[in-house]
Tab-separated table of C-alpha atoms in Angstrom:
chain	number	residue	atom	x	y	z
A	30	MET	CA	3.719	26.559	-2.968
A	31	ILE	CA	0.660	28.428	-5.388
A	32	GLY	CA	1.610	30.461	-8.257
A	33	HIS	CA	3.504	31.094	-10.771
A	34	ARG	CA	4.976	34.660	-10.235
A	35	ASP	CA	8.732	35.256	-9.195
A	36	VAL	CA	8.961	34.634	-4.861
A	37	ALA	CA	12.501	35.409	-4.103
A	38	ALA	CA	15.652	35.732	-5.226
A	39	THR	CA	19.466	34.138	-4.556
A	40	GLN	CA	22.510	34.534	-6.020
A	41	GLY	CA	21.970	36.509	-8.832
A	42	GLU	CA	19.119	33.833	-9.660
A	43	GLN	CA	14.705	33.293	-9.619
A	44	MET	CA	13.314	30.858	-7.575
A	45	THR	CA	9.910	30.692	-9.003
A	46	ALA	CA	6.681	29.625	-6.418
A	47	ALA	CA	5.424	25.812	-7.599
A	48	PRO	CA	2.271	25.714	-9.304
A	49	PHE	CA	1.762	22.035	-9.094
A	50	SER	CA	2.753	22.458	-5.223
A	51	ASP	CA	0.400	22.833	-2.530
A	52	THR	CA	1.821	25.311	0.069
A	53	PRO	CA	0.783	29.072	-0.502
A	54	PRO	CA	2.898	31.452	0.286
A	55	ALA	CA	1.643	32.253	3.656
A	56	ALA	CA	2.705	28.630	4.661
A	57	ALA	CA	5.976	27.775	3.750
A	58	PRO	CA	7.370	24.813	6.288
A	59	SER	CA	6.818	24.588	9.873
A	60	THR	CA	6.956	23.097	12.859
A	61	THR	CA	3.358	22.286	14.960
A	62	THR	CA	2.183	19.990	17.192
A	63	SER	CA	0.961	16.367	17.364
A	64	ALA	CA	-2.379	17.397	16.894
A	65	GLN	CA	-2.170	19.326	13.300
A	66	GLY	CA	0.033	15.966	12.491
A	67	PRO	CA	3.352	14.650	13.405
A	68	SER	CA	5.553	17.623	14.783
A	69	ASP	CA	9.317	18.097	14.273
A	70	ASP	CA	9.529	16.814	17.841
A	71	THR	CA	8.047	13.577	16.412
A	72	ARG	CA	10.340	13.166	14.268
A	73	ARG	CA	12.841	13.791	16.318
A	74	THR	CA	11.455	11.749	19.233
A	75	ALA	CA	10.704	9.060	16.289
A	76	VAL	CA	14.601	8.830	15.022
A	77	ARG	CA	16.108	8.575	18.455
A	78	ASP	CA	13.367	5.836	19.301
A	79	GLY	CA	14.813	3.818	15.677
A	80	LEU	CA	11.448	3.961	14.322
A	81	VAL	CA	12.555	5.651	11.506
A	82	GLY	CA	15.642	7.036	10.135
A	83	PRO	CA	16.696	10.452	10.015
A	84	PRO	CA	15.850	12.158	7.455
A	85	PRO	CA	17.258	12.317	3.601
A	86	PRO	CA	19.130	14.960	2.801
A	87	PHE	CA	18.412	17.862	0.732
A	88	ASP	CA	20.408	18.066	-2.738
A	89	PRO	CA	22.927	21.258	-2.148
A	90	GLU	CA	21.474	23.374	-4.761
A	91	LEU	CA	18.201	22.939	-3.488
A	92	ALA	CA	19.034	23.473	0.204
A	93	ALA	CA	20.311	26.593	-0.282
A	94	ALA	CA	17.136	27.933	-1.896
A	95	LEU	CA	15.294	25.922	0.653
A	96	ASP	CA	16.756	28.598	3.175
A	97	VAL	CA	15.429	31.950	1.654
A	98	ILE	CA	12.172	30.032	0.858
A	99	ASN	CA	12.048	29.697	4.245
A	100	GLU	CA	13.179	33.032	5.994
A	101	GLN	CA	11.063	35.162	3.237
A	102	PHE	CA	7.548	32.430	3.988
A	103	GLY	CA	7.109	31.509	7.752
A	104	GLY	CA	3.877	30.121	9.332
A	105	ARG	CA	2.033	27.182	8.731
A	106	LEU	CA	-0.858	26.218	6.415
A	107	ASN	CA	-3.554	26.998	8.788
A	108	LEU	CA	-7.240	26.758	7.561
A	109	ASP	CA	-8.414	30.275	8.616
A	110	ASP	CA	-5.535	30.949	6.724
A	111	ILE	CA	-7.055	29.991	3.123
A	112	PRO	CA	-9.425	33.308	2.157
A	113	ALA	CA	-6.238	36.409	2.625
A	114	VAL	CA	-4.287	33.300	0.739
A	115	ARG	CA	-7.077	32.910	-1.853
A	116	ALA	CA	-7.131	36.841	-2.247
A	117	GLY	CA	-3.405	37.652	-2.712
A	118	GLN	CA	-3.405	34.836	-5.726
A	119	ALA	CA	-5.934	36.594	-7.438
A	120	GLN	CA	-3.606	39.439	-7.322
A	121	SER	CA	-0.469	37.220	-9.848
A	122	ARG	CA	-3.176	34.934	-12.220
A	123	LEU	CA	-2.420	34.931	-15.626
A	124	SER	CA	-3.881	37.015	-18.292
A	125	ASP	CA	-5.528	35.379	-21.099
A	126	GLU	CA	-2.395	37.409	-22.533
A	127	ASP	CA	0.174	35.619	-21.158
A	128	LEU	CA	-1.608	32.159	-21.814
A	129	ARG	CA	-1.476	33.206	-25.552
A	130	ARG	CA	2.158	33.685	-25.475
A	131	ASP	CA	2.845	36.002	-28.583
A	132	GLY	CA	0.238	34.435	-30.445
A	133	ALA	CA	1.554	30.581	-29.799
A	134	PHE	CA	-1.871	29.938	-28.405
A	135	GLU	CA	-6.035	30.883	-28.847
A	136	VAL	CA	-7.709	30.966	-25.514
A	137	GLU	CA	-11.189	30.569	-24.177
A	138	GLU	CA	-12.821	29.918	-20.925
A	139	ARG	CA	-15.928	28.034	-21.316
A	140	THR	CA	-18.871	27.124	-19.021
A	141	VAL	CA	-20.597	23.709	-19.240
A	142	PRO	CA	-22.137	20.944	-17.407
A	143	GLY	CA	-20.495	19.637	-13.797
A	144	PRO	CA	-21.317	16.879	-12.462
A	145	ALA	CA	-25.371	15.593	-12.330
A	146	GLY	CA	-27.745	18.491	-9.888
A	147	GLU	CA	-24.187	20.393	-9.168
A	148	PRO	CA	-22.883	23.597	-10.413
A	149	ASP	CA	-21.950	24.001	-14.125
A	150	ILE	CA	-18.341	24.228	-14.206
A	151	SER	CA	-15.204	26.282	-15.559
A	152	LEU	CA	-12.861	24.993	-18.607
A	153	LEU	CA	-9.637	26.897	-19.512
A	154	ILE	CA	-8.890	25.341	-23.020
A	155	CYS	CA	-5.575	26.663	-24.919
A	156	ARG	CA	-5.199	25.564	-28.767
A	157	PRO	CA	-2.068	25.405	-30.851
A	158	ALA	CA	-3.026	28.934	-33.289
A	159	GLY	CA	-3.464	27.570	-36.454
A	160	ALA	CA	-3.708	23.707	-36.269
A	161	THR	CA	-6.040	22.080	-38.700
A	162	THR	CA	-5.858	18.638	-37.566
A	163	ALA	CA	-6.995	16.579	-34.577
A	164	LEU	CA	-3.624	16.875	-32.046
A	165	PRO	CA	-3.235	14.856	-28.276
A	166	ALA	CA	-4.440	16.583	-25.210
A	167	LEU	CA	-3.538	17.478	-21.655
A	168	TYR	CA	-6.604	17.546	-19.672
A	169	HIS	CA	-4.947	19.693	-16.787
A	170	ILE	CA	-6.181	19.115	-13.019
A	171	HIS	CA	-4.491	22.194	-11.244
A	172	GLY	CA	-2.425	21.823	-7.336
A	173	GLY	CA	-3.507	23.604	-3.988
A	174	GLY	CA	-3.573	21.414	-1.355
A	175	MET	CA	-7.243	20.885	-2.196
A	176	VAL	CA	-7.820	24.673	-0.585
A	177	LEU	CA	-6.274	26.600	-3.470
A	178	GLY	CA	-5.788	27.401	-7.106
A	179	ASP	CA	-8.188	27.600	-10.342
A	180	ASN	CA	-8.164	26.903	-13.745
A	181	ARG	CA	-5.057	28.798	-14.366
A	182	SER	CA	-2.359	27.642	-11.844
A	183	GLY	CA	0.147	25.783	-12.687
A	184	VAL	CA	-0.756	25.695	-16.261
A	185	ASP	CA	1.787	27.900	-17.749
A	186	THR	CA	4.023	24.745	-17.289
A	187	ALA	CA	1.577	22.501	-18.980
A	188	LEU	CA	1.625	25.527	-21.858
A	189	ASP	CA	5.365	24.580	-22.152
A	190	TRP	CA	5.525	21.199	-22.965
A	191	ALA	CA	1.703	21.914	-25.448
A	192	GLN	CA	4.320	24.535	-27.149
A	193	GLU	CA	6.991	21.144	-27.436
A	194	LEU	CA	4.494	19.051	-28.553
A	195	ASP	CA	1.312	20.533	-30.095
A	196	LEU	CA	-1.109	19.678	-27.407
A	197	VAL	CA	-4.627	20.976	-26.236
A	198	VAL	CA	-4.407	22.291	-22.756
A	199	VAL	CA	-7.333	21.631	-21.203
A	200	SER	CA	-7.762	22.721	-17.897
A	201	VAL	CA	-10.865	22.337	-14.874
A	202	GLU	CA	-11.148	24.640	-12.375
A	203	TYR	CA	-12.953	22.217	-10.025
A	204	ARG	CA	-14.689	23.781	-6.210
A	205	LEU	CA	-12.397	23.580	-3.037
A	206	ALA	CA	-12.750	22.146	-0.240
A	207	PRO	CA	-14.004	23.069	2.595
A	208	GLU	CA	-16.310	24.708	1.484
A	209	HIS	CA	-16.651	21.883	-0.431
A	210	PRO	CA	-15.729	18.807	0.501
A	211	HIS	CA	-14.780	15.276	-1.456
A	212	PRO	CA	-16.612	14.088	-3.374
A	213	ALA	CA	-16.755	18.091	-4.993
A	214	PRO	CA	-13.179	18.300	-6.419
A	215	VAL	CA	-12.961	14.750	-7.827
A	216	GLU	CA	-16.337	14.984	-8.775
A	217	ASP	CA	-16.003	18.124	-11.093
A	218	SER	CA	-12.919	16.888	-12.602
A	219	TYR	CA	-13.906	13.932	-13.991
A	220	ALA	CA	-17.211	16.033	-15.095
A	221	GLY	CA	-14.822	18.421	-17.464
A	222	LEU	CA	-12.789	14.983	-18.446
A	223	VAL	CA	-16.520	13.976	-19.608
A	224	TRP	CA	-17.459	16.797	-21.169
A	225	THR	CA	-14.013	17.814	-23.465
A	226	ALA	CA	-14.447	14.478	-24.230
A	227	GLU	CA	-17.558	14.124	-25.536
A	228	HIS	CA	-17.018	17.136	-27.329
A	229	ALA	CA	-12.828	16.066	-28.774
A	230	ALA	CA	-13.806	17.135	-32.387
A	231	GLU	CA	-15.413	20.552	-31.964
A	232	LEU	CA	-12.133	21.035	-30.162
A	233	GLY	CA	-10.234	19.642	-32.423
A	234	ILE	CA	-8.632	16.628	-29.942
A	235	ASP	CA	-8.101	13.307	-31.230
A	236	PRO	CA	-9.874	11.750	-27.543
A	237	GLY	CA	-7.502	8.383	-28.486
A	238	ARG	CA	-4.523	10.479	-27.154
A	239	ILE	CA	-6.393	12.412	-24.044
A	240	VAL	CA	-3.588	12.520	-20.922
A	241	VAL	CA	-4.831	13.683	-17.447
A	242	GLY	CA	-2.164	15.077	-14.739
A	243	GLY	CA	-1.705	17.222	-12.539
A	244	GLY	CA	0.604	18.073	-9.393
A	245	SER	CA	0.579	17.784	-5.790
A	246	ALA	CA	-3.246	18.251	-5.467
A	247	GLY	CA	-4.080	17.659	-9.060
A	248	GLY	CA	-1.755	14.505	-9.486
A	249	GLY	CA	-3.669	12.953	-6.272
A	250	LEU	CA	-7.071	14.326	-8.076
A	251	ALA	CA	-5.519	12.988	-11.949
A	252	ALA	CA	-4.924	9.978	-10.157
A	253	GLY	CA	-8.615	9.708	-8.962
A	254	VAL	CA	-10.022	10.867	-11.741
A	255	ALA	CA	-8.198	7.779	-13.800
A	256	LEU	CA	-10.260	5.367	-11.097
A	257	LEU	CA	-12.985	7.542	-12.006
A	258	ALA	CA	-12.897	6.307	-16.175
A	259	ARG	CA	-11.957	2.928	-15.214
A	260	ASP	CA	-14.408	2.211	-13.120
A	261	ARG	CA	-17.604	4.038	-14.393
A	262	GLY	CA	-17.093	3.116	-18.550
A	263	GLY	CA	-15.124	6.475	-19.224
A	264	PRO	CA	-13.015	8.174	-21.192
A	265	ALA	CA	-10.193	6.183	-22.758
A	266	LEU	CA	-7.211	7.899	-21.258
A	267	ALA	CA	-4.472	7.248	-22.949
A	268	GLY	CA	-1.631	8.098	-19.802
A	269	GLN	CA	-1.816	10.114	-15.924
A	270	LEU	CA	0.785	12.527	-15.735
A	271	LEU	CA	0.667	12.767	-11.299
A	272	MET	CA	3.708	14.538	-10.183
A	273	CYS	CA	4.662	14.966	-6.748
A	274	PRO	CA	1.309	13.281	-6.618
A	275	MET	CA	-0.994	13.521	-3.196
A	276	LEU	CA	-2.676	10.089	-3.336
A	277	ASP	CA	-3.037	8.930	1.188
A	278	ASP	CA	-4.869	10.669	3.196
A	279	ARG	CA	-3.797	8.394	6.099
A	280	ASN	CA	-0.175	11.366	5.876
A	281	ASP	CA	1.149	7.831	8.082
A	282	THR	CA	3.976	7.026	6.492
A	283	VAL	CA	7.866	6.779	6.817
A	284	SER	CA	8.723	9.523	5.150
A	285	SER	CA	6.195	11.882	6.959
A	286	LEU	CA	7.201	11.402	10.416
A	287	GLN	CA	11.285	12.195	8.283
A	288	MET	CA	10.285	14.916	6.588
A	289	ALA	CA	7.910	16.428	9.784
A	290	GLY	CA	8.917	20.215	9.931
A	291	LEU	CA	10.943	19.634	7.252
A	292	GLY	CA	10.596	21.472	3.401
A	293	VAL	CA	7.374	22.352	1.335
A	294	TRP	CA	4.630	20.739	2.633
A	295	ASP	CA	5.361	18.666	5.755
A	296	SER	CA	3.310	16.137	7.321
A	297	ALA	CA	1.085	19.325	9.511
A	298	ALA	CA	-0.424	20.777	6.360
A	299	ASN	CA	-0.501	17.440	4.559
A	300	HIS	CA	-3.049	17.066	8.070
A	301	ALA	CA	-4.829	20.383	7.159
A	302	GLY	CA	-5.820	19.594	3.379
A	303	TRP	CA	-6.500	16.166	3.693
A	304	THR	CA	-8.964	17.042	6.727
A	305	ALA	CA	-10.124	20.132	3.847
A	306	LEU	CA	-11.780	17.397	1.990
A	307	LEU	CA	-12.587	14.450	4.374
A	308	GLY	CA	-13.632	16.769	7.651
A	309	GLU	CA	-13.645	13.702	10.331
A	310	ARG	CA	-13.021	11.068	8.414
A	311	ARG	CA	-9.075	11.784	7.497
A	312	GLY	CA	-7.044	8.607	8.154
A	313	GLY	CA	-10.917	6.370	8.970
A	314	PRO	CA	-12.031	3.015	7.409
A	315	ASP	CA	-14.454	4.380	4.994
A	316	VAL	CA	-12.108	7.176	2.860
A	317	PRO	CA	-13.340	6.106	-0.333
A	318	PRO	CA	-10.404	5.934	-3.644
A	319	TYR	CA	-11.912	8.461	-5.808
A	320	ALA	CA	-10.593	10.918	-2.354
A	321	ALA	CA	-7.254	9.221	-1.638
A	322	PRO	CA	-6.461	6.480	-4.210
A	323	ALA	CA	-4.338	4.902	-2.222
A	324	ARG	CA	-7.120	3.148	-0.711
A	325	ALA	CA	-7.497	1.246	-3.823
A	326	THR	CA	-7.901	-1.785	-3.401
A	327	ASP	CA	-7.819	-2.563	-7.135
A	328	LEU	CA	-4.992	-0.940	-9.528
A	329	SER	CA	-5.474	-2.779	-12.374
A	330	GLY	CA	-7.317	-2.179	-16.237
A	331	LEU	CA	-5.155	1.822	-15.267
A	332	PRO	CA	-3.990	4.323	-17.894
A	333	PRO	CA	-0.159	4.393	-18.440
A	334	ALA	CA	1.615	6.096	-15.166
A	335	PHE	CA	4.319	8.554	-14.916
A	336	ILE	CA	4.721	9.412	-11.370
A	337	ASP	CA	7.941	11.695	-10.308
A	338	VAL	CA	8.785	12.915	-6.319
A	339	GLY	CA	11.198	13.982	-3.984
A	340	SER	CA	13.438	12.097	-1.735
A	341	ALA	CA	13.066	14.358	0.885
A	342	GLU	CA	9.555	15.429	0.989
A	343	THR	CA	6.432	14.075	2.562
A	344	PHE	CA	4.316	11.991	-0.318
A	345	ARG	CA	7.800	9.551	-0.980
A	346	ASP	CA	6.750	6.403	0.313
A	347	GLU	CA	2.732	6.851	-0.751
A	348	ASP	CA	3.754	7.999	-4.541
A	349	VAL	CA	6.393	4.927	-5.126
A	350	THR	CA	4.162	2.395	-3.481
A	351	TYR	CA	1.369	3.872	-5.744
A	352	ALA	CA	3.997	3.093	-8.385
A	353	THR	CA	4.717	-0.141	-7.001
A	354	ARG	CA	1.353	-1.683	-6.895
A	355	LEU	CA	0.667	-0.336	-10.852
A	356	TRP	CA	3.677	-2.394	-11.979
A	357	GLN	CA	2.130	-5.403	-9.527
A	358	ALA	CA	-1.274	-5.062	-11.146
A	359	GLY	CA	0.517	-5.210	-13.927
A	360	GLY	CA	0.209	-1.607	-15.562
A	361	ALA	CA	2.470	0.165	-16.573
A	362	ALA	CA	4.922	3.104	-14.697
A	363	GLU	CA	7.561	5.426	-14.540
A	364	LEU	CA	9.048	6.209	-11.471
A	365	HIS	CA	11.330	9.123	-10.524
A	366	VAL	CA	12.470	9.629	-7.313
A	367	TRP	CA	14.609	12.751	-7.588
A	368	PRO	CA	17.498	12.688	-4.668
A	369	GLY	CA	17.566	15.194	-2.336
A	370	GLY	CA	14.380	17.909	-3.588
A	371	PHE	CA	11.430	18.852	-1.636
A	372	HIS	CA	7.531	19.316	-2.482
A	373	GLY	CA	8.326	21.594	-6.182
A	374	PHE	CA	11.574	22.221	-5.918
A	375	GLU	CA	11.356	22.272	-9.800
A	376	MET	CA	9.054	24.852	-10.071
A	377	MET	CA	10.909	27.181	-6.599
A	378	ALA	CA	14.630	26.516	-8.067
A	379	PRO	CA	14.161	26.271	-11.549
A	380	GLN	CA	18.079	26.899	-12.045
A	381	ALA	CA	19.606	24.018	-10.129
A	382	ALA	CA	21.017	21.106	-11.916
A	383	LEU	CA	18.168	18.565	-10.972
A	384	SER	CA	14.834	20.939	-11.306
A	385	GLN	CA	16.273	21.175	-15.093
A	386	ASP	CA	16.822	17.024	-15.376
A	387	ALA	CA	12.954	16.722	-13.222
A	388	ARG	CA	10.974	19.732	-15.414
A	389	ASN	CA	12.613	17.642	-18.119
A	390	ALA	CA	11.732	14.041	-17.176
A	391	PRO	CA	7.937	15.159	-18.136
A	392	LEU	CA	8.560	16.161	-21.597
A	393	VAL	CA	10.469	13.201	-22.835
A	394	TRP	CA	7.604	11.084	-21.076
A	395	LEU	CA	4.747	11.995	-22.875
A	396	ARG	CA	6.647	12.852	-26.282
A	397	ARG	CA	7.035	9.114	-26.478
A	398	LEU	CA	4.035	8.236	-24.698
A	399	LEU	CA	1.580	10.460	-28.240
A	400	THR	CA	4.020	9.691	-30.472
A	401	ASN	CA	3.794	5.616	-29.666
């Protein structure tokens, strides 16, 4: 889900729409046909034929939350629904006052150059108020299945970390698919990073301590930006924070089959998001790694990574594989697989014990990374 407002209540507590995940409130888990990705029937057939095991169980606390989400938000992600979902998101957009947090941050939006020959882009810049020295920065890329969100989506979570660690947060507004397919989203994101690094002194940022990060689609774009920075000799990143990242357009892992029709952002929704970004190229032989980082053949020379994912979500296997390949290439990666977690669980059910652990883990990693 995308958003930052309360979307459901259960057992007297509130569940918040996940800013880093990809299923909009009008597009919760669903059963769909194989033409749009593996369906619930496909999953049952695969289990029956011994091709995959049954789906992992959801954490009991999270399962109760998921029941409420499923009751309140039916349907599936359909490209025809995107304009209506975007309009709904605009109604709950974080204000400058929200972002200032009672004076903790100075907030501004800047229009900066986009990729060569392309439109300018907007950067949301949130600096700790009264800072007198150069600070580390989190370059934030929002989620939204490549089709939803803006530079304020999910930034409230980044500001939580920033308040704790004294970080500057820079959040990029990239062009969205399907109107702007690949390479627009990742190239816009990279252009914003380059501008940020080049203007680090002006922004009060330590250029040696910039971390790129995001969740779900934003995590996939962050991984793509890290690849671009390496291959183009761009900004030297201190780290890449990849939360339940969307990395592989092929949508054919065991976990994508196991979780078809289950949880949040199942394989059908994933199919729709990747099709919006890549069109007919989705799943084919010619998808570039900057669009789908799982396609990269060389993962050497990349900054240290934090990767997390739920055991009961579509992205589990592609994310575990990406971390494994980073290690195999001689890189540093910290991997968390949250047992029984569905996509975006830590934002949609923040009261659950597992969610509290998952919300704390990136903060611990950032503190260690930026201190060392």
